[in-house]
Short mmCIF file of C-alpha atoms in Angstrom, two decimals:
data_model
loop_
_atom_site.label_atom_id
_atom_site.label_comp_id
_atom_site.label_asym_id
_atom_site.label_seq_id
_atom_site.Cartn_x
_atom_site.Cartn_y
_atom_site.Cartn_z
CA MET Y 1 -45.13 1.65 22.20
CA THR Y 2 -44.84 -0.02 18.78
CA ILE Y 3 -42.34 2.60 17.58
CA ALA Y 4 -40.27 2.17 20.74
CA ARG Y 5 -40.29 -1.63 20.41
CA THR Y 6 -39.25 -1.34 16.73
CA SER Y 7 -36.37 0.96 17.66
CA ILE Y 8 -35.21 -1.41 20.40
CA ASN Y 9 -35.35 -4.40 18.05
CA HIS Y 10 -33.40 -2.48 15.43
CA PHE Y 11 -30.77 -1.54 17.99
CA ILE Y 12 -30.48 -5.16 19.17
CA ARG Y 13 -30.04 -6.39 15.58
CA ARG Y 14 -27.46 -3.69 15.00
CA LEU Y 15 -25.63 -4.70 18.17
CA GLU Y 16 -25.59 -8.35 17.08
CA HIS Y 17 -24.20 -7.38 13.65
CA VAL Y 18 -21.49 -5.20 15.23
CA ALA Y 19 -20.59 -7.97 17.68
CA GLN Y 20 -20.21 -10.49 14.83
CA HIS Y 21 -18.18 -8.07 12.72
CA TRP Y 22 -15.81 -7.18 15.54
CA LYS Y 23 -15.50 -10.78 16.71
CA LEU Y 24 -14.00 -11.54 13.29
CA ALA Y 25 -12.01 -8.33 13.32
CA LEU Y 26 -10.47 -9.01 16.72
CA LEU Y 27 -9.61 -12.57 15.63
CA LEU Y 28 -7.74 -11.15 12.62
CA LEU Y 29 -6.00 -8.56 14.82
CA THR Y 30 -4.86 -11.36 17.13
CA LEU Y 31 -3.48 -13.33 14.17
CA LEU Y 32 -1.65 -10.28 12.86
CA LEU Y 33 -0.06 -9.68 16.25
CA VAL Y 34 0.93 -13.33 16.68
CA PHE Y 35 2.47 -13.64 13.23
CA SER Y 36 4.30 -10.30 13.50
CA ILE Y 37 6.00 -11.13 16.81
CA LYS Y 38 9.68 -11.53 16.19
CA ASN Y 39 12.35 -11.59 18.86
CA PRO Y 40 15.72 -11.12 17.14
CA PRO Y 41 18.88 -12.27 18.93
CA PRO Y 42 20.14 -9.53 21.30
CA ALA Y 43 23.37 -9.03 19.34
CA SER Y 44 21.72 -8.88 15.91
CA ILE Y 45 21.48 -5.70 13.90
CA GLU Y 46 17.69 -5.79 14.27
CA ALA Y 47 17.84 -5.83 18.06
CA ARG Y 48 20.55 -3.16 18.22
CA VAL Y 49 18.65 -0.83 15.86
CA ASN Y 50 15.46 -1.37 17.86
CA ARG Y 51 17.28 -0.37 21.04
CA GLU Y 52 18.95 2.69 19.52
CA LEU Y 53 15.67 3.99 18.10
CA ALA Y 54 13.41 2.97 20.98
CA HIS Y 55 12.26 6.57 21.53
CA GLU Y 56 11.49 7.08 17.83
CA ARG Y 57 9.38 3.95 17.34
CA PHE Y 58 5.71 4.27 16.47
CA ASN Y 59 3.36 3.27 19.30
CA PHE Y 60 1.00 0.78 17.69
CA VAL Y 61 -0.64 -0.23 20.97
CA SER Y 62 -2.01 3.22 21.77
CA TRP Y 63 -3.00 3.71 18.12
CA GLU Y 64 -4.93 0.41 18.09
CA ILE Y 65 -6.75 1.16 21.35
CA GLU Y 66 -7.81 4.63 20.27
CA THR Y 67 -8.81 3.58 16.75
CA ILE Y 68 -10.76 0.45 17.69
CA TRP Y 69 -12.66 2.36 20.39
CA GLN Y 70 -13.57 5.04 17.86
CA LYS Y 71 -14.58 2.50 15.19
CA LEU Y 72 -16.62 0.46 17.65
CA GLY Y 73 -18.57 3.52 18.78
CA HIS Y 74 -19.36 4.48 15.20
CA SER Y 75 -20.37 0.90 14.34
CA LEU Y 76 -23.08 0.98 17.01
CA LEU Y 77 -24.63 4.12 15.52
CA SER Y 78 -23.86 3.58 11.82
CA PRO Y 79 -25.45 6.87 10.66
CA HIS Y 80 -24.54 6.13 7.03
CA HIS Y 81 -27.10 3.31 6.98
CA TYR Y 82 -29.83 5.97 7.02
CA VAL Y 83 -28.37 7.75 3.98
CA ALA Y 84 -29.41 6.92 0.40
CA GLU Y 85 -26.76 5.24 -1.75
CA GLU Y 86 -26.34 8.26 -4.04
CA ASP Y 87 -25.95 10.55 -1.04
CA ARG Y 88 -23.33 8.22 0.41
CA ARG Y 89 -21.25 8.60 -2.72
CA ASP Y 90 -21.56 12.37 -2.56
CA LEU Y 91 -20.62 12.33 1.12
CA LEU Y 92 -17.37 10.45 0.47
CA LEU Y 93 -16.47 12.69 -2.48
CA ASP Y 94 -17.26 15.80 -0.42
CA TYR Y 95 -14.98 14.45 2.31
CA LEU Y 96 -12.13 14.06 -0.19
CA ASP Y 97 -12.79 17.60 -1.43
CA LEU Y 98 -12.42 18.90 2.14
CA VAL Y 99 -9.09 17.08 2.37
CA ALA Y 100 -8.01 18.63 -0.95
CA GLU Y 101 -8.86 22.16 0.18
CA THR Y 102 -7.09 21.62 3.50
CA GLN Y 103 -3.96 20.40 1.76
CA ARG Y 104 -4.08 23.40 -0.59
CA LEU Y 105 -4.27 25.78 2.36
CA GLU Y 106 -1.44 24.01 4.17
CA GLY Y 107 0.70 24.33 1.05
CA GLU Y 108 -0.05 28.05 0.82
CA ILE Y 109 0.75 28.53 4.50
CA HIS Y 110 4.05 26.70 4.09
CA ARG Y 111 5.03 28.86 1.11
CA ILE Y 112 4.42 32.03 3.11
CA TYR Y 113 6.54 30.82 6.03
CA VAL Y 114 9.51 30.00 3.78
CA ASP Y 115 9.26 33.30 1.82
CA PRO Y 116 12.14 35.51 3.01
CA ASP Y 117 10.32 38.65 1.80
CA ILE Y 118 7.47 38.20 4.30
CA GLU Y 119 8.46 39.63 7.68
CA ASP Y 120 5.50 38.48 9.81
CA ALA Y 121 4.38 35.07 8.55
CA ASP Y 122 2.09 34.57 11.57
CA GLU Y 123 0.06 37.64 10.70
CA ALA Y 124 0.11 36.90 6.97
CA THR Y 125 -1.27 33.40 7.50
CA ALA Y 126 -3.76 34.12 10.30
CA GLU Y 127 -6.85 33.89 8.11
CA LEU Y 128 -5.51 30.89 6.20
CA ARG Y 129 -4.77 29.01 9.42
CA ALA Y 130 -8.21 29.82 10.83
CA ARG Y 131 -9.86 28.51 7.68
CA ARG Y 132 -7.65 25.41 7.72
CA ASP Y 133 -8.61 24.69 11.32
CA GLU Y 134 -12.32 25.00 10.45
CA LEU Y 135 -11.87 22.50 7.64
CA ARG Y 136 -9.97 20.16 9.95
CA GLU Y 137 -12.94 20.16 12.34
CA ALA Y 138 -15.29 19.38 9.44
CA ILE Y 139 -13.02 16.55 8.29
CA SER Y 140 -12.88 15.11 11.80
CA ALA Y 141 -16.67 15.20 12.13
CA ARG Y 142 -17.14 13.33 8.83
CA GLN Y 143 -14.19 10.96 8.92
CA SER Y 144 -15.78 7.92 10.59
CA THR Y 145 -18.78 8.03 8.25
CA ALA Y 146 -16.55 8.42 5.19
CA GLU Y 147 -14.46 5.44 6.32
CA ALA Y 148 -17.58 3.31 6.87
CA ILE Y 149 -18.93 4.13 3.41
CA LEU Y 150 -15.60 3.26 1.80
CA GLU Y 151 -15.40 0.00 3.77
CA GLU Y 152 -18.88 -1.09 2.62
CA GLN Y 153 -18.20 -0.22 -1.01
CA VAL Y 154 -14.95 -2.21 -1.10
CA ALA Y 155 -16.64 -5.04 0.83
CA SER Y 156 -19.46 -5.16 -1.72
CA VAL Y 157 -17.01 -5.80 -4.57
CA LEU Y 158 -15.07 -8.37 -2.52
CA GLU Y 159 -18.26 -10.26 -1.69
CA GLU Y 160 -19.14 -10.33 -5.38
CA GLU Y 161 -15.67 -11.73 -6.07
CA GLY Y 162 -16.42 -14.65 -3.75
CA PHE Y 163 -14.86 -13.50 -0.47
CA GLY Y 164 -18.10 -13.33 1.51
CA VAL Y 165 -19.74 -15.82 3.86
CA LEU Y 166 -23.38 -15.24 4.87
CA GLY Y 167 -23.21 -11.64 3.72
CA GLN Y 168 -19.95 -10.87 5.53
CA GLU Y 169 -16.71 -10.40 3.65
CA LEU Y 170 -13.83 -12.32 5.18
CA PRO Y 171 -11.85 -10.78 6.64
CA PRO Y 172 -13.96 -7.67 7.35
CA VAL Y 173 -12.77 -4.52 5.58
CA ALA Y 174 -11.64 -1.94 8.12
CA VAL Y 175 -9.80 1.30 7.38
CA HIS Y 176 -8.75 4.42 9.23
CA PHE Y 177 -7.43 7.63 7.67
CA THR Y 178 -4.48 8.60 9.83
CA PRO Y 179 -0.98 10.06 9.77
CA LEU Y 180 1.25 7.10 9.03
CA PRO Y 181 4.54 6.19 10.64
CA ARG Y 182 7.74 6.65 8.70
CA LEU Y 183 9.39 3.41 7.68
CA LEU Y 184 13.09 2.73 8.21
CA ILE Y 185 14.51 0.19 5.76
CA ILE Y 186 17.99 -1.27 6.18
CA SER Y 187 19.87 -3.12 3.43
CA PRO Y 188 23.45 -4.41 3.21
CA ARG Y 189 25.71 -2.31 1.02
CA ASP Y 190 27.00 -5.24 -1.03
CA ARG Y 191 23.57 -6.44 -2.17
CA ILE Y 192 19.97 -5.30 -2.28
CA GLU Y 193 18.03 -7.03 0.48
CA THR Y 194 15.84 -5.92 3.38
CA LEU Y 195 17.74 -6.79 6.56
CA HIS Y 196 15.31 -4.98 8.82
CA GLN Y 197 12.48 -2.49 8.70
CA LEU Y 198 11.10 -0.48 11.59
CA SER Y 199 8.09 1.83 11.92
CA LEU Y 200 9.09 5.21 13.32
CA THR Y 201 6.90 7.97 14.67
CA HIS Y 202 5.22 10.18 12.09
CA GLY Y 203 6.17 13.81 11.78
CA LEU Y 204 9.93 13.32 11.46
CA ASP Y 205 11.29 16.15 9.34
CA VAL Y 206 13.98 15.68 6.69
CA SER Y 207 16.85 16.64 8.97
CA GLU Y 208 15.72 14.08 11.58
CA GLN Y 209 15.37 11.39 8.93
CA GLU Y 210 18.84 12.05 7.58
CA ALA Y 211 20.32 12.09 11.09
CA ILE Y 212 18.83 8.64 11.75
CA GLU Y 213 20.09 7.32 8.41
CA GLY Y 214 23.55 8.75 9.00
CA GLU Y 215 23.82 7.18 12.44
CA ILE Y 216 22.59 3.77 11.25
CA ASP Y 217 24.87 3.77 8.19
CA ALA Y 218 27.96 4.76 10.20
CA THR Y 219 27.29 2.37 13.08
CA PHE Y 220 26.47 -0.75 11.08
CA ASP Y 221 28.07 -0.06 7.65
CA VAL Y 222 24.74 -0.54 5.88
CA SER Y 223 22.46 1.36 3.53
CA SER Y 224 19.37 2.82 5.20
CA LEU Y 225 16.39 4.90 4.19
CA VAL Y 226 13.56 6.54 6.11
CA THR Y 227 10.60 6.86 3.79
CA ALA Y 228 6.94 7.81 3.76
CA ILE Y 229 4.32 5.15 3.04
CA GLY Y 230 0.72 5.34 1.82
CA GLY Y 231 -0.79 2.46 3.79
CA LEU Y 232 0.00 -0.09 6.45
CA SER Y 233 -1.79 -3.35 7.21
CA ALA Y 234 -2.40 -2.84 10.89
CA TYR Y 235 -6.00 -3.59 11.78
CA PRO Y 236 -7.88 -1.44 10.89
CA SER Y 237 -5.70 -0.56 7.90
CA MET Y 238 -3.79 2.66 8.26
CA VAL Y 239 -4.36 4.79 5.15
CA LEU Y 240 -2.91 8.20 4.42
CA GLU Y 241 -5.32 11.04 3.73
CA SER Y 242 -5.77 11.52 0.00
CA THR Y 243 -7.86 13.54 -2.40
CA SER Y 244 -8.16 10.73 -4.98
CA ILE Y 245 -11.01 8.23 -4.91
CA ASN Y 246 -8.98 5.97 -7.22
CA TRP Y 247 -6.00 5.98 -4.88
CA VAL Y 248 -7.89 5.35 -1.63
CA THR Y 249 -9.93 2.45 -3.05
CA GLU Y 250 -6.77 0.83 -4.39
CA VAL Y 251 -4.89 1.21 -1.09
CA VAL Y 252 -7.81 -0.10 0.99
CA ALA Y 253 -8.03 -3.20 -1.23
CA HIS Y 254 -4.23 -3.58 -1.15
CA GLU Y 255 -4.13 -3.60 2.65
CA TRP Y 256 -7.16 -5.90 2.84
CA THR Y 257 -5.19 -8.41 0.75
CA HIS Y 258 -2.49 -8.47 3.43
CA HIS Y 259 -5.23 -9.20 6.00
CA TYR Y 260 -6.60 -12.01 3.83
CA LEU Y 261 -3.15 -13.56 3.47
CA ALA Y 262 -2.18 -13.12 7.15
CA PRO Y 263 -3.25 -16.59 8.37
CA ARG Y 264 -2.06 -18.30 5.17
CA PRO Y 265 1.53 -19.34 4.35
CA LEU Y 266 2.25 -16.33 2.11
CA GLY Y 267 1.19 -14.00 4.91
CA ARG Y 268 2.54 -15.95 7.88
CA LYS Y 269 6.01 -16.16 6.33
CA TYR Y 270 6.09 -12.55 5.11
CA GLN Y 271 9.27 -11.78 7.03
CA SER Y 272 11.00 -15.09 6.34
CA SER Y 273 12.69 -14.07 3.08
CA GLY Y 274 12.93 -11.37 0.45
CA GLU Y 275 11.25 -13.66 -2.10
CA THR Y 276 8.22 -14.18 0.12
CA ARG Y 277 7.92 -10.47 0.81
CA ARG Y 278 8.13 -9.59 -2.88
CA ILE Y 279 5.51 -12.18 -3.84
CA ASN Y 280 3.22 -10.94 -1.07
CA GLU Y 281 3.53 -7.26 -1.94
CA THR Y 282 3.18 -7.92 -5.66
CA VAL Y 283 -0.01 -9.91 -5.06
CA ALA Y 284 -1.41 -7.10 -2.89
CA SER Y 285 -0.58 -4.54 -5.59
CA ILE Y 286 -2.37 -6.56 -8.27
CA VAL Y 287 -5.45 -7.16 -6.12
CA GLY Y 288 -5.48 -3.54 -4.98
CA LYS Y 289 -5.52 -2.22 -8.54
CA ASP Y 290 -8.11 -4.74 -9.70
CA VAL Y 291 -10.57 -4.31 -6.81
CA GLY Y 292 -9.99 -0.57 -6.52
CA ARG Y 293 -10.83 -0.08 -10.17
CA LYS Y 294 -13.99 -2.19 -9.83
CA VAL Y 295 -15.14 -0.12 -6.84
CA VAL Y 296 -14.68 3.13 -8.75
CA ALA Y 297 -16.40 1.68 -11.84
CA ARG Y 298 -19.43 0.68 -9.76
CA TYR Y 299 -19.84 3.69 -7.48
CA TYR Y 300 -17.90 6.55 -9.09
CA PRO Y 301 -17.83 5.82 -12.85
CA GLN Y 302 -17.30 9.49 -13.69
CA HIS Y 303 -13.93 9.27 -11.92
CA LEU Y 304 -12.78 6.06 -13.59
CA PRO Y 305 -9.58 6.69 -15.57
CA PRO Y 306 -8.90 4.89 -18.85
CA GLU Y 307 -7.15 1.55 -18.66
CA PRO Y 308 -3.42 2.22 -18.23
CA GLU Y 309 -1.25 1.31 -21.18
CA PRO Y 310 1.33 -1.38 -20.40
CA THR Y 311 4.88 -0.16 -19.95
CA PRO Y 312 6.84 -1.43 -22.96
CA GLU Y 313 9.88 -3.55 -22.39
CA PRO Y 314 13.11 -1.98 -23.70
CA GLU Y 315 13.41 -4.41 -26.59
CA GLU Y 316 9.92 -3.50 -27.80
CA GLN Y 317 11.09 0.05 -28.46
CA GLU Y 318 13.62 -0.94 -31.10
CA ASP Y 319 12.91 -0.81 -34.83
CA ASN Y 320 14.91 -1.26 -38.00
CA GLY Y 321 16.56 2.11 -37.59
CA PRO Y 322 18.55 3.64 -34.72
CA LEU Y 323 17.06 3.24 -31.26
CA GLN Y 324 14.75 6.19 -30.57
CA ARG Y 325 14.56 6.85 -26.84
CA PRO Y 326 11.06 7.97 -25.84
CA ALA Y 327 10.27 10.79 -23.47
CA PHE Y 328 11.58 10.19 -19.95
CA ASN Y 329 9.80 7.11 -18.60
CA PHE Y 330 10.20 6.80 -14.84
CA ARG Y 331 9.56 3.07 -14.65
CA LEU Y 332 11.89 2.13 -17.49
CA GLU Y 333 14.62 4.47 -16.26
CA MET Y 334 14.34 3.05 -12.74
CA ARG Y 335 14.43 -0.48 -14.11
CA GLU Y 336 17.58 0.34 -16.08
CA THR Y 337 19.13 1.84 -12.95
CA ARG Y 338 18.37 -1.23 -10.83
CA ILE Y 339 19.80 -3.61 -13.42
CA ARG Y 340 23.05 -1.63 -13.59
CA VAL Y 341 23.30 -1.42 -9.79
CA ASP Y 342 22.78 -5.17 -9.41
CA LYS Y 343 25.56 -5.82 -11.92
CA LEU Y 344 28.00 -3.50 -10.15
CA LEU Y 345 27.25 -5.01 -6.75
CA GLN Y 346 27.67 -8.54 -8.08
CA GLU Y 347 31.13 -7.48 -9.29
CA GLY Y 348 31.94 -6.16 -5.80
CA LYS Y 349 32.04 -2.51 -6.96
CA ILE Y 350 30.11 -1.07 -4.04
CA GLU Y 351 31.46 2.50 -4.13
CA GLU Y 352 31.00 2.65 -7.90
CA ALA Y 353 27.39 1.45 -7.53
CA GLU Y 354 26.68 4.08 -4.89
CA ALA Y 355 28.22 6.84 -7.00
CA TYR Y 356 26.14 5.68 -9.97
CA MET Y 357 22.93 5.74 -7.90
CA GLU Y 358 23.59 9.30 -6.79
CA GLN Y 359 24.26 10.31 -10.40
CA ARG Y 360 20.98 8.71 -11.46
CA ARG Y 361 19.12 10.31 -8.56
CA LYS Y 362 20.07 13.75 -9.86
CA ILE Y 363 18.73 12.82 -13.30
CA PHE Y 364 15.40 11.77 -11.77
CA VAL Y 365 15.24 15.05 -9.85
CA GLU Y 366 15.94 17.01 -13.04
CA HIS Y 367 12.88 15.35 -14.57
CA GLY Y 368 10.61 16.29 -11.68
CA TYR Y 369 10.89 13.23 -9.42
CA ALA Y 370 11.89 14.46 -5.96
CA ILE Y 371 13.86 11.43 -4.80
CA ARG Y 372 15.77 12.41 -1.66
CA LYS Y 373 17.98 9.34 -1.55
CA LEU Y 374 18.57 6.55 -4.07
CA ASN Y 375 20.49 3.68 -2.50
CA GLN Y 376 20.39 -0.03 -1.80
CA ALA Y 377 17.66 0.44 0.83
CA TYR Y 378 15.52 2.36 -1.67
CA PHE Y 379 15.60 -0.58 -4.06
CA ALA Y 380 15.09 -3.11 -1.26
CA PHE Y 381 11.83 -1.34 -0.37
CA HIS Y 382 10.44 -0.27 -3.74
CA GLY Y 383 11.69 -3.38 -5.51
CA ALA Y 384 9.30 -5.49 -3.43
CA TYR Y 385 6.38 -4.02 -5.40
CA ALA Y 386 7.07 -5.88 -8.63
CA ALA Y 387 3.65 -5.75 -10.29
CA GLU Y 388 5.06 -3.35 -12.91
CA PRO Y 389 8.52 -2.74 -14.38
CA GLY Y 390 10.63 -0.43 -12.25
CA ALA Y 391 12.69 -0.73 -9.09
CA ALA Y 392 12.50 -4.55 -9.17
CA GLY Y 393 14.80 -4.59 -12.21
CA GLU Y 394 15.01 -8.06 -13.76
CA ASP Y 395 13.45 -9.85 -10.79
CA PRO Y 396 11.31 -12.65 -12.31
CA ILE Y 397 8.77 -12.59 -9.47
CA GLY Y 398 6.70 -9.73 -10.87
CA PRO Y 399 6.12 -11.26 -14.32
CA ALA Y 400 5.47 -14.68 -12.75
CA VAL Y 401 2.79 -13.36 -10.40
CA GLN Y 402 1.25 -11.39 -13.26
CA GLU Y 403 1.13 -14.55 -15.38
CA LEU Y 404 -0.58 -16.48 -12.59
CA PHE Y 405 -3.14 -13.69 -12.28
CA ALA Y 406 -3.76 -13.75 -16.05
CA ARG Y 407 -4.18 -17.55 -16.03
CA SER Y 408 -6.68 -17.50 -13.16
CA PRO Y 409 -10.39 -17.38 -14.03
CA ASP Y 410 -11.21 -15.00 -11.16
CA LEU Y 411 -9.68 -13.11 -8.28
CA GLN Y 412 -10.59 -15.67 -5.63
CA THR Y 413 -8.93 -18.49 -7.57
CA PHE Y 414 -5.81 -16.36 -8.03
CA LEU Y 415 -5.52 -15.60 -4.30
CA ASN Y 416 -6.21 -19.18 -3.26
CA ARG Y 417 -3.60 -20.49 -5.70
CA ILE Y 418 -0.88 -18.14 -4.54
CA ALA Y 419 -1.74 -18.07 -0.82
CA THR Y 420 0.33 -21.24 -0.25
CA VAL Y 421 3.28 -20.06 -2.37
CA THR Y 422 6.26 -18.60 -0.50
CA THR Y 423 9.19 -18.96 -2.93
CA LEU Y 424 9.91 -18.34 -6.59
CA ARG Y 425 10.46 -22.07 -7.12
CA GLU Y 426 7.01 -22.87 -5.75
CA LEU Y 427 5.50 -20.13 -7.90
CA GLU Y 428 7.17 -21.52 -11.02
CA THR Y 429 5.89 -25.02 -10.16
CA VAL Y 430 2.31 -23.75 -9.99
CA LEU Y 431 2.75 -21.94 -13.31
CA ASP Y 432 4.27 -25.00 -14.99
CA GLU Y 433 1.23 -27.07 -13.99
CA LEU Y 434 -1.14 -24.42 -15.35
CA ARG Y 435 0.80 -24.18 -18.61
CA ARG Y 436 0.64 -27.95 -19.07
CA ASP Y 437 -3.10 -27.95 -18.38
CA THR Y 438 -3.61 -25.11 -20.84
CA ALA Y 439 -1.53 -26.81 -23.52
CA ALA Y 440 -3.43 -30.06 -23.07
CA GLY Y 441 -6.73 -28.24 -23.28
CA ARG Y 442 -5.71 -26.44 -26.45
CA PHE Y 443 -4.60 -29.71 -28.02
CA ARG Y 444 -7.87 -31.46 -27.25
CA PHE Y 445 -9.96 -28.62 -28.60
CA GLY Y 446 -7.56 -28.19 -31.52
CA ILE Y 447 -8.15 -31.69 -32.93
CA MET Y 448 -11.91 -31.24 -32.58
CA ARG Y 449 -12.07 -27.95 -34.40
CA ILE Y 450 -13.42 -28.09 -37.99
CA PRO Y 451 -11.79 -25.53 -40.28
CA SER Y 452 -14.26 -23.17 -41.94
#
């Protein structure tokens, strides 16, 4: 009787915890839906694109229903709570190893099917496909537990950073490994700017992507790109399957940052301007790298890579002799490309800019970077992630956000300072105030210091 009563009490406590967690989660989901609702004018390019691609759009409603039902069921059982901490770490790493082996098999299967010397690819891949299907079943059986472990590990670091209330991180960390939609980005041809972006169904092959781009470009005289993404801040976060513990922790923290900002000005006004979007994405990138690295350092220190070396600015590479170009540096080369494209577009040389981008794309491909299309839409999308030099070119937002992060004593202060900022002018105002405070502090301490 005592054992039964203990089990019932445990279940009731578990149910109360799940109810509290999902009450907060559903509140966040509601906010995300409210702030993402946008009804463009019927004649606008956004509305016309939405109509033309209605059958290709990703169905978020069905995805949310299926995912939340699955997560809620697992939350009630929470089998990982009965597993020792060390075993939890092993379980998540084993899960990623299963994903790695599955991806290896899928790559081998694909190579056999495209090999013209193999007459019967079905027969040649029968054993490989059977093994892949077995691994897929194992991955499916472990996925919810792996997600829950990852959520708790990221949440633990966030709570330590000051984002917890009564033992609950706010907002709750929620993630789901899933095939992600493809993202359609549309930019004008005469400048680099996101006019519209639309989530399309996953599984579109290259020919389908190029057909969509060709139709959009011809119909609206724009630059478009259909691209893969690694994460999306639905709720729970949509995260692509990966074999890297460093990558998944960073992406989970990145998407959580979007959730944190959602009810705040920087999140609410995400779609209001390119500046706001770039600030938002740059903040999420910085937080993602910082929190992700702390999670790996705490739970998986053997997988922690060395601190990345900063990418040098071009002028830092010069010396007293002739300029010595280093080995091909993707970020610096992409930055150089963006700067040149911006200059050509400002001069009204649209065709010349497009020819230059295609020329540069071939150079990137020659150096092992499989860029399918390099155009205005490519830079509109990738340039929003300005935490490091690259596709953002000379955009001052990246360095400004980085400076604010460096001048903040902790992550919570950084996010709270920037959560109300939606323009570059506002960001510069905040920085100017911090610089004045720092200068005043240095002066006061400077006159008190006794030389040794």
